[in-house]
PDB file of C-alpha atoms and ligand atoms in Angstrom:
ATOM      1  CA  MET A   1     -12.841-116.434-104.355  1.00  0.00           C
ATOM      2  CA  ASN A   2     -10.315-113.737-103.739  1.00  0.00           C
ATOM      3  CA  ASN A   3      -7.624-114.241-100.956  1.00  0.00           C
ATOM      4  CA  LYS A   4      -8.545-111.400 -98.782  1.00  0.00           C
ATOM      5  CA  ILE A   5      -9.303-112.553 -94.549  1.00  0.00           C
ATOM      6  CA  ILE A   6     -11.321-110.835 -92.411  1.00  0.00           C
ATOM      7  CA  VAL A   7     -10.671-111.505 -88.786  1.00  0.00           C
ATOM      8  CA  ALA A   8     -12.985-110.669 -85.847  1.00  0.00           C
ATOM      9  CA  ASN A   9     -11.891-110.248 -82.238  1.00  0.00           C
ATOM     10  CA  TRP A  10     -14.238-110.860 -80.165  1.00  0.00           C
ATOM     11  CA  LYS A  11     -12.084-109.615 -77.298  1.00  0.00           C
ATOM     12  CA  MET A  12     -13.415-110.289 -73.575  1.00  0.00           C
ATOM     13  CA  ASN A  13     -17.195-110.474 -75.305  1.00  0.00           C
ATOM     14  CA  GLY A  14     -19.185-113.121 -76.428  1.00  0.00           C
ATOM     15  CA  ASN A  15     -21.402-115.850 -75.071  1.00  0.00           C
ATOM     16  CA  LYS A  16     -23.235-118.835 -76.240  1.00  0.00           C
ATOM     17  CA  ALA A  17     -25.755-116.805 -77.801  1.00  0.00           C
ATOM     18  CA  LEU A  18     -23.004-115.291 -80.027  1.00  0.00           C
ATOM     19  CA  ILE A  19     -21.700-118.728 -80.827  1.00  0.00           C
ATOM     20  CA  ASP A  20     -24.799-119.857 -82.224  1.00  0.00           C
ATOM     21  CA  ALA A  21     -25.726-116.842 -83.941  1.00  0.00           C
ATOM     22  CA  TYR A  22     -22.345-117.099 -85.842  1.00  0.00           C
ATOM     23  CA  GLY A  23     -22.829-120.768 -86.684  1.00  0.00           C
ATOM     24  CA  ASN A  24     -26.539-119.688 -87.979  1.00  0.00           C
ATOM     25  CA  PHE A  25     -25.172-117.202 -90.475  1.00  0.00           C
ATOM     26  CA  PHE A  26     -21.974-118.881 -91.146  1.00  0.00           C
ATOM     27  CA  LYS A  27     -23.637-121.887 -92.027  1.00  0.00           C
ATOM     28  CA  ASN A  28     -24.500-121.487 -95.619  1.00  0.00           C
ATOM     29  CA  TYR A  29     -21.412-119.156 -96.023  1.00  0.00           C
ATOM     30  CA  GLN A  30     -19.284-119.784 -99.453  1.00  0.00           C
ATOM     31  CA  GLY A  31     -18.383-116.168 -99.918  1.00  0.00           C
ATOM     32  CA  ASP A  32     -15.022-114.383-101.317  1.00  0.00           C
ATOM     33  CA  TYR A  33     -13.335-113.791 -97.775  1.00  0.00           C
ATOM     34  CA  THR A  34     -11.648-116.073 -95.706  1.00  0.00           C
ATOM     35  CA  ILE A  35     -12.964-115.582 -91.941  1.00  0.00           C
ATOM     36  CA  VAL A  36     -11.640-116.117 -88.825  1.00  0.00           C
ATOM     37  CA  VAL A  37     -13.517-115.841 -85.609  1.00  0.00           C
ATOM     38  CA  CYS A  38     -11.336-115.198 -82.604  1.00  0.00           C
ATOM     39  CA  PRO A  39     -13.590-115.719 -79.242  1.00  0.00           C
ATOM     40  CA  SER A  40     -12.056-115.857 -75.311  1.00  0.00           C
ATOM     41  CA  PHE A  41     -10.173-119.358 -74.973  1.00  0.00           C
ATOM     42  CA  ILE A  42     -13.150-121.078 -73.429  1.00  0.00           C
ATOM     43  CA  HIS A  43     -15.477-120.489 -76.468  1.00  0.00           C
ATOM     44  CA  ILE A  44     -13.054-121.846 -78.904  1.00  0.00           C
ATOM     45  CA  PRO A  45     -14.441-125.215 -78.221  1.00  0.00           C
ATOM     46  CA  LEU A  46     -17.871-124.265 -78.378  1.00  0.00           C
ATOM     47  CA  CYS A  47     -17.985-122.735 -82.025  1.00  0.00           C
ATOM     48  CA  TYR A  48     -18.820-125.211 -84.220  1.00  0.00           C
ATOM     49  CA  SER A  49     -19.164-123.399 -88.088  1.00  0.00           C
ATOM     50  CA  GLN A  50     -17.098-125.294 -90.908  1.00  0.00           C
ATOM     51  CA  ASN A  51     -17.417-122.043 -92.641  1.00  0.00           C
ATOM     52  CA  TYR A  52     -15.099-120.035 -90.554  1.00  0.00           C
ATOM     53  CA  PHE A  53     -11.747-120.354 -89.129  1.00  0.00           C
ATOM     54  CA  LEU A  54     -10.871-120.119 -85.491  1.00  0.00           C
ATOM     55  CA  GLY A  55      -8.328-118.115 -84.348  1.00  0.00           C
ATOM     56  CA  ALA A  56      -7.099-117.130 -80.273  1.00  0.00           C
ATOM     57  CA  GLN A  57      -6.193-113.828 -79.230  1.00  0.00           C
ATOM     58  CA  ASP A  58      -2.930-114.772 -77.138  1.00  0.00           C
ATOM     59  CA  CYS A  59      -0.861-117.868 -76.579  1.00  0.00           C
ATOM     60  CA  HIS A  60       2.048-118.118 -73.988  1.00  0.00           C
ATOM     61  CA  GLU A  61       5.499-118.036 -75.384  1.00  0.00           C
ATOM     62  CA  GLY A  62       6.827-121.624 -73.361  1.00  0.00           C
ATOM     63  CA  PRO A  63       5.442-125.047 -74.681  1.00  0.00           C
ATOM     64  CA  MET A  64       4.188-125.628 -71.184  1.00  0.00           C
ATOM     65  CA  GLY A  65       5.080-125.368 -67.180  1.00  0.00           C
ATOM     66  CA  ALA A  66       4.145-123.363 -64.213  1.00  0.00           C
ATOM     67  CA  HIS A  67       2.371-120.659 -66.100  1.00  0.00           C
ATOM     68  CA  THR A  68      -0.722-119.550 -64.064  1.00  0.00           C
ATOM     69  CA  GLY A  69      -3.796-118.718 -66.363  1.00  0.00           C
ATOM     70  CA  CYS A  70      -2.242-119.167 -69.496  1.00  0.00           C
ATOM     71  CA  ILE A  71      -2.387-121.201 -72.392  1.00  0.00           C
ATOM     72  CA  SER A  72       0.163-122.514 -74.758  1.00  0.00           C
ATOM     73  CA  ALA A  73       0.350-122.601 -79.018  1.00  0.00           C
ATOM     74  CA  SER A  74       0.069-126.246 -79.059  1.00  0.00           C
ATOM     75  CA  MET A  75      -2.910-126.465 -76.911  1.00  0.00           C
ATOM     76  CA  LEU A  76      -4.481-124.469 -79.475  1.00  0.00           C
ATOM     77  CA  ARG A  77      -3.250-126.428 -82.104  1.00  0.00           C
ATOM     78  CA  GLU A  78      -5.113-128.976 -80.901  1.00  0.00           C
ATOM     79  CA  LEU A  79      -7.993-127.927 -80.466  1.00  0.00           C
ATOM     80  CA  GLY A  80      -8.140-127.077 -84.302  1.00  0.00           C
ATOM     81  CA  VAL A  81      -7.367-123.395 -83.919  1.00  0.00           C
ATOM     82  CA  LYS A  82      -5.098-121.783 -86.800  1.00  0.00           C
ATOM     83  CA  TYR A  83      -4.718-118.251 -86.001  1.00  0.00           C
ATOM     84  CA  VAL A  84      -3.597-116.495 -83.129  1.00  0.00           C
ATOM     85  CA  ILE A  85      -3.391-112.789 -82.882  1.00  0.00           C
ATOM     86  CA  LEU A  86      -0.293-111.485 -80.509  1.00  0.00           C
ATOM     87  CA  GLY A  87       0.518-108.131 -79.593  1.00  0.00           C
ATOM     88  CA  HIS A  88      -2.714-106.539 -79.398  1.00  0.00           C
ATOM     89  CA  SER A  89      -2.280-103.070 -78.251  1.00  0.00           C
ATOM     90  CA  GLU A  90      -4.735-103.683 -75.162  1.00  0.00           C
ATOM     91  CA  ARG A  91      -1.983-106.645 -74.345  1.00  0.00           C
ATOM     92  CA  ARG A  92       0.570-104.822 -75.072  1.00  0.00           C
ATOM     93  CA  LEU A  93      -0.643-101.966 -72.791  1.00  0.00           C
ATOM     94  CA  GLN A  94      -2.851-103.823 -70.090  1.00  0.00           C
ATOM     95  CA  CYS A  95      -0.473-106.718 -69.794  1.00  0.00           C
ATOM     96  CA  PHE A  96       2.474-104.779 -70.168  1.00  0.00           C
ATOM     97  CA  GLU A  97       3.993-107.188 -73.424  1.00  0.00           C
ATOM     98  CA  SER A  98       7.379-106.037 -74.907  1.00  0.00           C
ATOM     99  CA  ASP A  99       8.007-106.450 -78.649  1.00  0.00           C
ATOM    100  CA  GLU A 100      10.713-108.931 -77.737  1.00  0.00           C
ATOM    101  CA  MET A 101       7.917-110.908 -75.607  1.00  0.00           C
ATOM    102  CA  ILE A 102       5.588-110.943 -78.414  1.00  0.00           C
ATOM    103  CA  LYS A 103       8.528-111.782 -80.963  1.00  0.00           C
ATOM    104  CA  ARG A 104       8.900-115.264 -78.924  1.00  0.00           C
ATOM    105  CA  LYS A 105       5.352-115.734 -78.701  1.00  0.00           C
ATOM    106  CA  VAL A 106       5.397-116.010 -82.832  1.00  0.00           C
ATOM    107  CA  ASN A 107       8.073-118.337 -83.045  1.00  0.00           C
ATOM    108  CA  ALA A 108       6.332-120.184 -80.432  1.00  0.00           C
ATOM    109  CA  ALA A 109       3.208-120.273 -82.767  1.00  0.00           C
ATOM    110  CA  LEU A 110       4.888-120.785 -85.898  1.00  0.00           C
ATOM    111  CA  GLU A 111       6.875-123.802 -84.076  1.00  0.00           C
ATOM    112  CA  ASN A 112       3.146-125.003 -83.639  1.00  0.00           C
ATOM    113  CA  ASP A 113       1.996-124.330 -87.107  1.00  0.00           C
ATOM    114  CA  LEU A 114      -0.147-121.233 -86.416  1.00  0.00           C
ATOM    115  CA  ILE A 115      -0.749-118.305 -88.357  1.00  0.00           C
ATOM    116  CA  PRO A 116       0.393-115.556 -86.282  1.00  0.00           C
ATOM    117  CA  ILE A 117      -1.720-112.060 -87.087  1.00  0.00           C
ATOM    118  CA  VAL A 118       0.955-109.219 -85.307  1.00  0.00           C
ATOM    119  CA  CYS A 119      -0.104-106.254 -84.081  1.00  0.00           C
ATOM    120  CA  ILE A 120       1.658-103.048 -84.939  1.00  0.00           C
ATOM    121  CA  GLY A 121       0.112 -99.037 -84.494  1.00  0.00           C
ATOM    122  CA  GLU A 122       0.832 -96.219 -83.027  1.00  0.00           C
ATOM    123  CA  THR A 123      -0.009 -93.544 -80.666  1.00  0.00           C
ATOM    124  CA  ILE A 124      -2.058 -90.163 -81.398  1.00  0.00           C
ATOM    125  CA  ALA A 125       1.109 -88.458 -79.591  1.00  0.00           C
ATOM    126  CA  HIS A 126       3.446 -90.596 -81.946  1.00  0.00           C
ATOM    127  CA  LYS A 127       1.381 -90.001 -85.050  1.00  0.00           C
ATOM    128  CA  GLU A 128       1.105 -86.035 -83.635  1.00  0.00           C
ATOM    129  CA  ALA A 129       5.003 -85.646 -83.120  1.00  0.00           C
ATOM    130  CA  GLY A 130       5.270 -87.360 -86.755  1.00  0.00           C
ATOM    131  CA  GLN A 131       7.026 -90.392 -85.389  1.00  0.00           C
ATOM    132  CA  THR A 132       4.241 -92.974 -87.261  1.00  0.00           C
ATOM    133  CA  PHE A 133       7.191 -94.756 -89.737  1.00  0.00           C
ATOM    134  CA  GLN A 134       9.752 -94.940 -87.218  1.00  0.00           C
ATOM    135  CA  ILE A 135       7.478 -96.712 -84.272  1.00  0.00           C
ATOM    136  CA  LEU A 136       6.081 -98.805 -86.825  1.00  0.00           C
ATOM    137  CA  LYS A 137       9.803-100.076 -88.062  1.00  0.00           C
ATOM    138  CA  GLN A 138      10.862-100.633 -84.575  1.00  0.00           C
ATOM    139  CA  GLN A 139       7.642-102.687 -83.623  1.00  0.00           C
ATOM    140  CA  LEU A 140       8.025-104.718 -87.321  1.00  0.00           C
ATOM    141  CA  LYS A 141      11.563-104.868 -86.989  1.00  0.00           C
ATOM    142  CA  ASN A 142      11.261-106.342 -82.906  1.00  0.00           C
ATOM    143  CA  SER A 143       8.213-108.290 -82.733  1.00  0.00           C
ATOM    144  CA  LEU A 144       7.723-109.981 -85.938  1.00  0.00           C
ATOM    145  CA  SER A 145      10.094-113.003 -86.960  1.00  0.00           C
ATOM    146  CA  GLU A 146      11.140-113.098 -90.817  1.00  0.00           C
ATOM    147  CA  ASN A 147       8.733-115.240 -92.041  1.00  0.00           C
ATOM    148  CA  ASP A 148       6.459-115.090 -95.156  1.00  0.00           C
ATOM    149  CA  LYS A 149       3.164-117.093 -92.777  1.00  0.00           C
ATOM    150  CA  THR A 150       2.534-114.262 -90.329  1.00  0.00           C
ATOM    151  CA  ILE A 151       0.211-111.331 -90.677  1.00  0.00           C
ATOM    152  CA  ILE A 152       0.816-107.914 -89.964  1.00  0.00           C
ATOM    153  CA  ALA A 153      -1.823-106.091 -88.788  1.00  0.00           C
ATOM    154  CA  TYR A 154      -1.598-102.269 -88.944  1.00  0.00           C
ATOM    155  CA  GLU A 155      -3.814-100.796 -86.155  1.00  0.00           C
ATOM    156  CA  PRO A 156      -3.356 -97.174 -85.074  1.00  0.00           C
ATOM    157  CA  ILE A 157      -3.960 -96.864 -81.312  1.00  0.00           C
ATOM    158  CA  TRP A 158      -5.605 -93.786 -81.652  1.00  0.00           C
ATOM    159  CA  ALA A 159      -8.319 -95.834 -84.113  1.00  0.00           C
ATOM    160  CA  ILE A 160      -9.607 -98.463 -81.790  1.00  0.00           C
ATOM    161  CA  GLY A 161     -12.899 -98.592 -80.581  1.00  0.00           C
ATOM    162  CA  THR A 162     -12.983 -94.636 -81.422  1.00  0.00           C
ATOM    163  CA  GLY A 163     -14.936 -94.143 -84.374  1.00  0.00           C
ATOM    164  CA  ASN A 164     -11.804 -92.165 -86.040  1.00  0.00           C
ATOM    165  CA  ILE A 165      -9.828 -94.076 -88.812  1.00  0.00           C
ATOM    166  CA  PRO A 166      -7.240 -92.776 -90.833  1.00  0.00           C
ATOM    167  CA  THR A 167      -7.882 -91.129 -94.616  1.00  0.00           C
ATOM    168  CA  ASP A 168      -7.434 -93.318 -97.414  1.00  0.00           C
ATOM    169  CA  CYS A 169      -4.350 -91.878 -98.518  1.00  0.00           C
ATOM    170  CA  GLU A 170      -2.598 -92.404 -94.813  1.00  0.00           C
ATOM    171  CA  ILE A 171      -3.541 -95.998 -95.032  1.00  0.00           C
ATOM    172  CA  ILE A 172      -2.338 -96.151 -98.805  1.00  0.00           C
ATOM    173  CA  THR A 173       1.260 -94.590 -97.329  1.00  0.00           C
ATOM    174  CA  ILE A 174       1.395 -96.690 -94.292  1.00  0.00           C
ATOM    175  CA  PHE A 175       0.723-100.255 -96.392  1.00  0.00           C
ATOM    176  CA  GLN A 176       3.244 -99.252 -99.105  1.00  0.00           C
ATOM    177  CA  PHE A 177       5.720 -98.837 -96.070  1.00  0.00           C
ATOM    178  CA  ILE A 178       5.221-101.955 -94.833  1.00  0.00           C
ATOM    179  CA  LYS A 179       4.745-103.800 -98.029  1.00  0.00           C
ATOM    180  CA  ASN A 180       8.627-102.187 -98.477  1.00  0.00           C
ATOM    181  CA  LEU A 181       9.455-103.924 -95.412  1.00  0.00           C
ATOM    182  CA  PHE A 182       7.452-107.255 -95.422  1.00  0.00           C
ATOM    183  CA  PRO A 183       7.085-107.555 -99.458  1.00  0.00           C
ATOM    184  CA  ASN A 184       5.466-111.190 -99.255  1.00  0.00           C
ATOM    185  CA  ASN A 185       3.293-110.860 -95.797  1.00  0.00           C
ATOM    186  CA  THR A 186      -0.612-110.720 -96.194  1.00  0.00           C
ATOM    187  CA  ILE A 187      -1.548-106.967 -94.322  1.00  0.00           C
ATOM    188  CA  VAL A 188      -4.355-106.159 -92.532  1.00  0.00           C
ATOM    189  CA  TYR A 189      -6.267-102.876 -91.320  1.00  0.00           C
ATOM    190  CA  GLY A 190      -7.613-102.527 -88.182  1.00  0.00           C
ATOM    191  CA  GLY A 191      -9.449 -99.798 -86.256  1.00  0.00           C
ATOM    192  CA  SER A 192     -13.188 -98.180 -86.150  1.00  0.00           C
ATOM    193  CA  VAL A 193     -14.216-101.575 -88.680  1.00  0.00           C
ATOM    194  CA  ASN A 194     -17.994-101.137 -89.290  1.00  0.00           C
ATOM    195  CA  GLU A 195     -20.615-102.247 -92.149  1.00  0.00           C
ATOM    196  CA  LYS A 196     -20.281 -98.604 -93.507  1.00  0.00           C
ATOM    197  CA  ASN A 197     -16.730 -98.615 -94.536  1.00  0.00           C
ATOM    198  CA  ALA A 198     -15.812-101.562 -94.553  1.00  0.00           C
ATOM    199  CA  HIS A 199     -15.941-101.941 -98.166  1.00  0.00           C
ATOM    200  CA  GLN A 200     -14.365 -98.828 -99.085  1.00  0.00           C
ATOM    201  CA  ILE A 201     -11.036 -99.961 -96.823  1.00  0.00           C
ATOM    202  CA  ILE A 202     -10.019-103.785 -97.624  1.00  0.00           C
ATOM    203  CA  HIS A 203     -10.249-102.102-101.129  1.00  0.00           C
ATOM    204  CA  LEU A 204      -7.674 -99.508-100.858  1.00  0.00           C
ATOM    205  CA  ARG A 205      -4.576-100.404-102.840  1.00  0.00           C
ATOM    206  CA  GLY A 206      -2.311-102.853-100.794  1.00  0.00           C
ATOM    207  CA  VAL A 207      -4.968-103.878 -97.771  1.00  0.00           C
ATOM    208  CA  ASP A 208      -5.367-107.670 -97.839  1.00  0.00           C
ATOM    209  CA  GLY A 209      -7.661-108.210 -95.238  1.00  0.00           C
ATOM    210  CA  LEU A 210      -9.335-106.157 -92.120  1.00  0.00           C
ATOM    211  CA  LEU A 211      -9.358-106.852 -88.664  1.00  0.00           C
ATOM    212  CA  VAL A 212     -12.699-106.026 -86.600  1.00  0.00           C
ATOM    213  CA  GLY A 213     -13.546-105.771 -83.004  1.00  0.00           C
ATOM    214  CA  GLY A 214     -16.265-103.683 -81.715  1.00  0.00           C
ATOM    215  CA  ALA A 215     -18.675-103.888 -85.008  1.00  0.00           C
ATOM    216  CA  CYS A 216     -18.280-108.239 -84.970  1.00  0.00           C
ATOM    217  CA  LEU A 217     -20.206-108.668 -81.899  1.00  0.00           C
ATOM    218  CA  ASN A 218     -22.928-107.765 -84.323  1.00  0.00           C
ATOM    219  CA  LEU A 219     -24.008-109.692 -87.261  1.00  0.00           C
ATOM    220  CA  VAL A 220     -25.544-106.797 -89.035  1.00  0.00           C
ATOM    221  CA  PHE A 221     -21.584-106.018 -89.733  1.00  0.00           C
ATOM    222  CA  PHE A 222     -21.348-109.170 -91.865  1.00  0.00           C
ATOM    223  CA  GLU A 223     -25.096-109.051 -93.119  1.00  0.00           C
ATOM    224  CA  GLY A 224     -24.214-105.362 -94.333  1.00  0.00           C
ATOM    225  CA  PHE A 225     -20.624-106.432 -95.770  1.00  0.00           C
ATOM    226  CA  LEU A 226     -20.772-109.841 -96.782  1.00  0.00           C
TER     227      LEU A 226
HETATM  228  P1  PGA B   1     -12.541-101.935 -83.300  1.00  0.00           P
HETATM  229  O1  PGA B   1     -11.333-102.866 -82.317  1.00  0.00           O
HETATM  230  O2  PGA B   1     -13.030-102.343 -84.373  1.00  0.00           O
HETATM  231  O3  PGA B   1     -13.228-102.221 -82.066  1.00  0.00           O
HETATM  232  O4  PGA B   1     -11.785-100.397 -83.063  1.00  0.00           O
HETATM  233  C1  PGA B   1     -10.147-103.380 -83.032  1.00  0.00           C
HETATM  234  C2  PGA B   1      -9.290-103.915 -82.893  1.00  0.00           C
HETATM  235  O5  PGA B   1      -8.920-104.088 -81.873  1.00  0.00           O
HETATM  236  O6  PGA B   1      -8.970-105.447 -83.125  1.00  0.00           O
END
């Protein structure tokens, strides 16, 4: 078994049919990768395979209380969830999540024995202005706690759901940059990963795994990749 990780982020997608398709596909999986499946909150207790770990797509920063519609880290833990994606660019943008709020969520996750997967990434405007490294450094500094357990997901915003991906050289350079700042953390790549490019990306120097969005909604991805 290698120690690379594949995180499937269902976002606001999926249904019972997808849960069953995953259950059937992973029934006999004894492959090389650690698989983490992140369905919507309500689908979490319906997932049943022993051959993948469960992840959530967010959690609240607080332990309990008057926060209508929110889910705490301890609730996730109680249901057998092991990982939680935090600070995804869609949440940063659509739910106005700041680096500081994400850091508080990271701490809540760690306190409850969840492994945070913290997303960072630059916009196309940052990239074109030559600000990628500055933005990444700022996001890393402000949204992560110093903790080796946390997984860092580098997801260039311009690559998410667009079919555009950075060059191999860009990925290697950026991973080296992150590794220099956080030498002991697992770092994964996300943004338009599919069954055609997954092999190539996961074997680039410094890449410890993948965070897959759209492509993981079809088992063709795993059939082609695993
Ligand atoms: P994508 O999404 O694979 O559909 O580009 C990745 C993500 O947002 O985590």
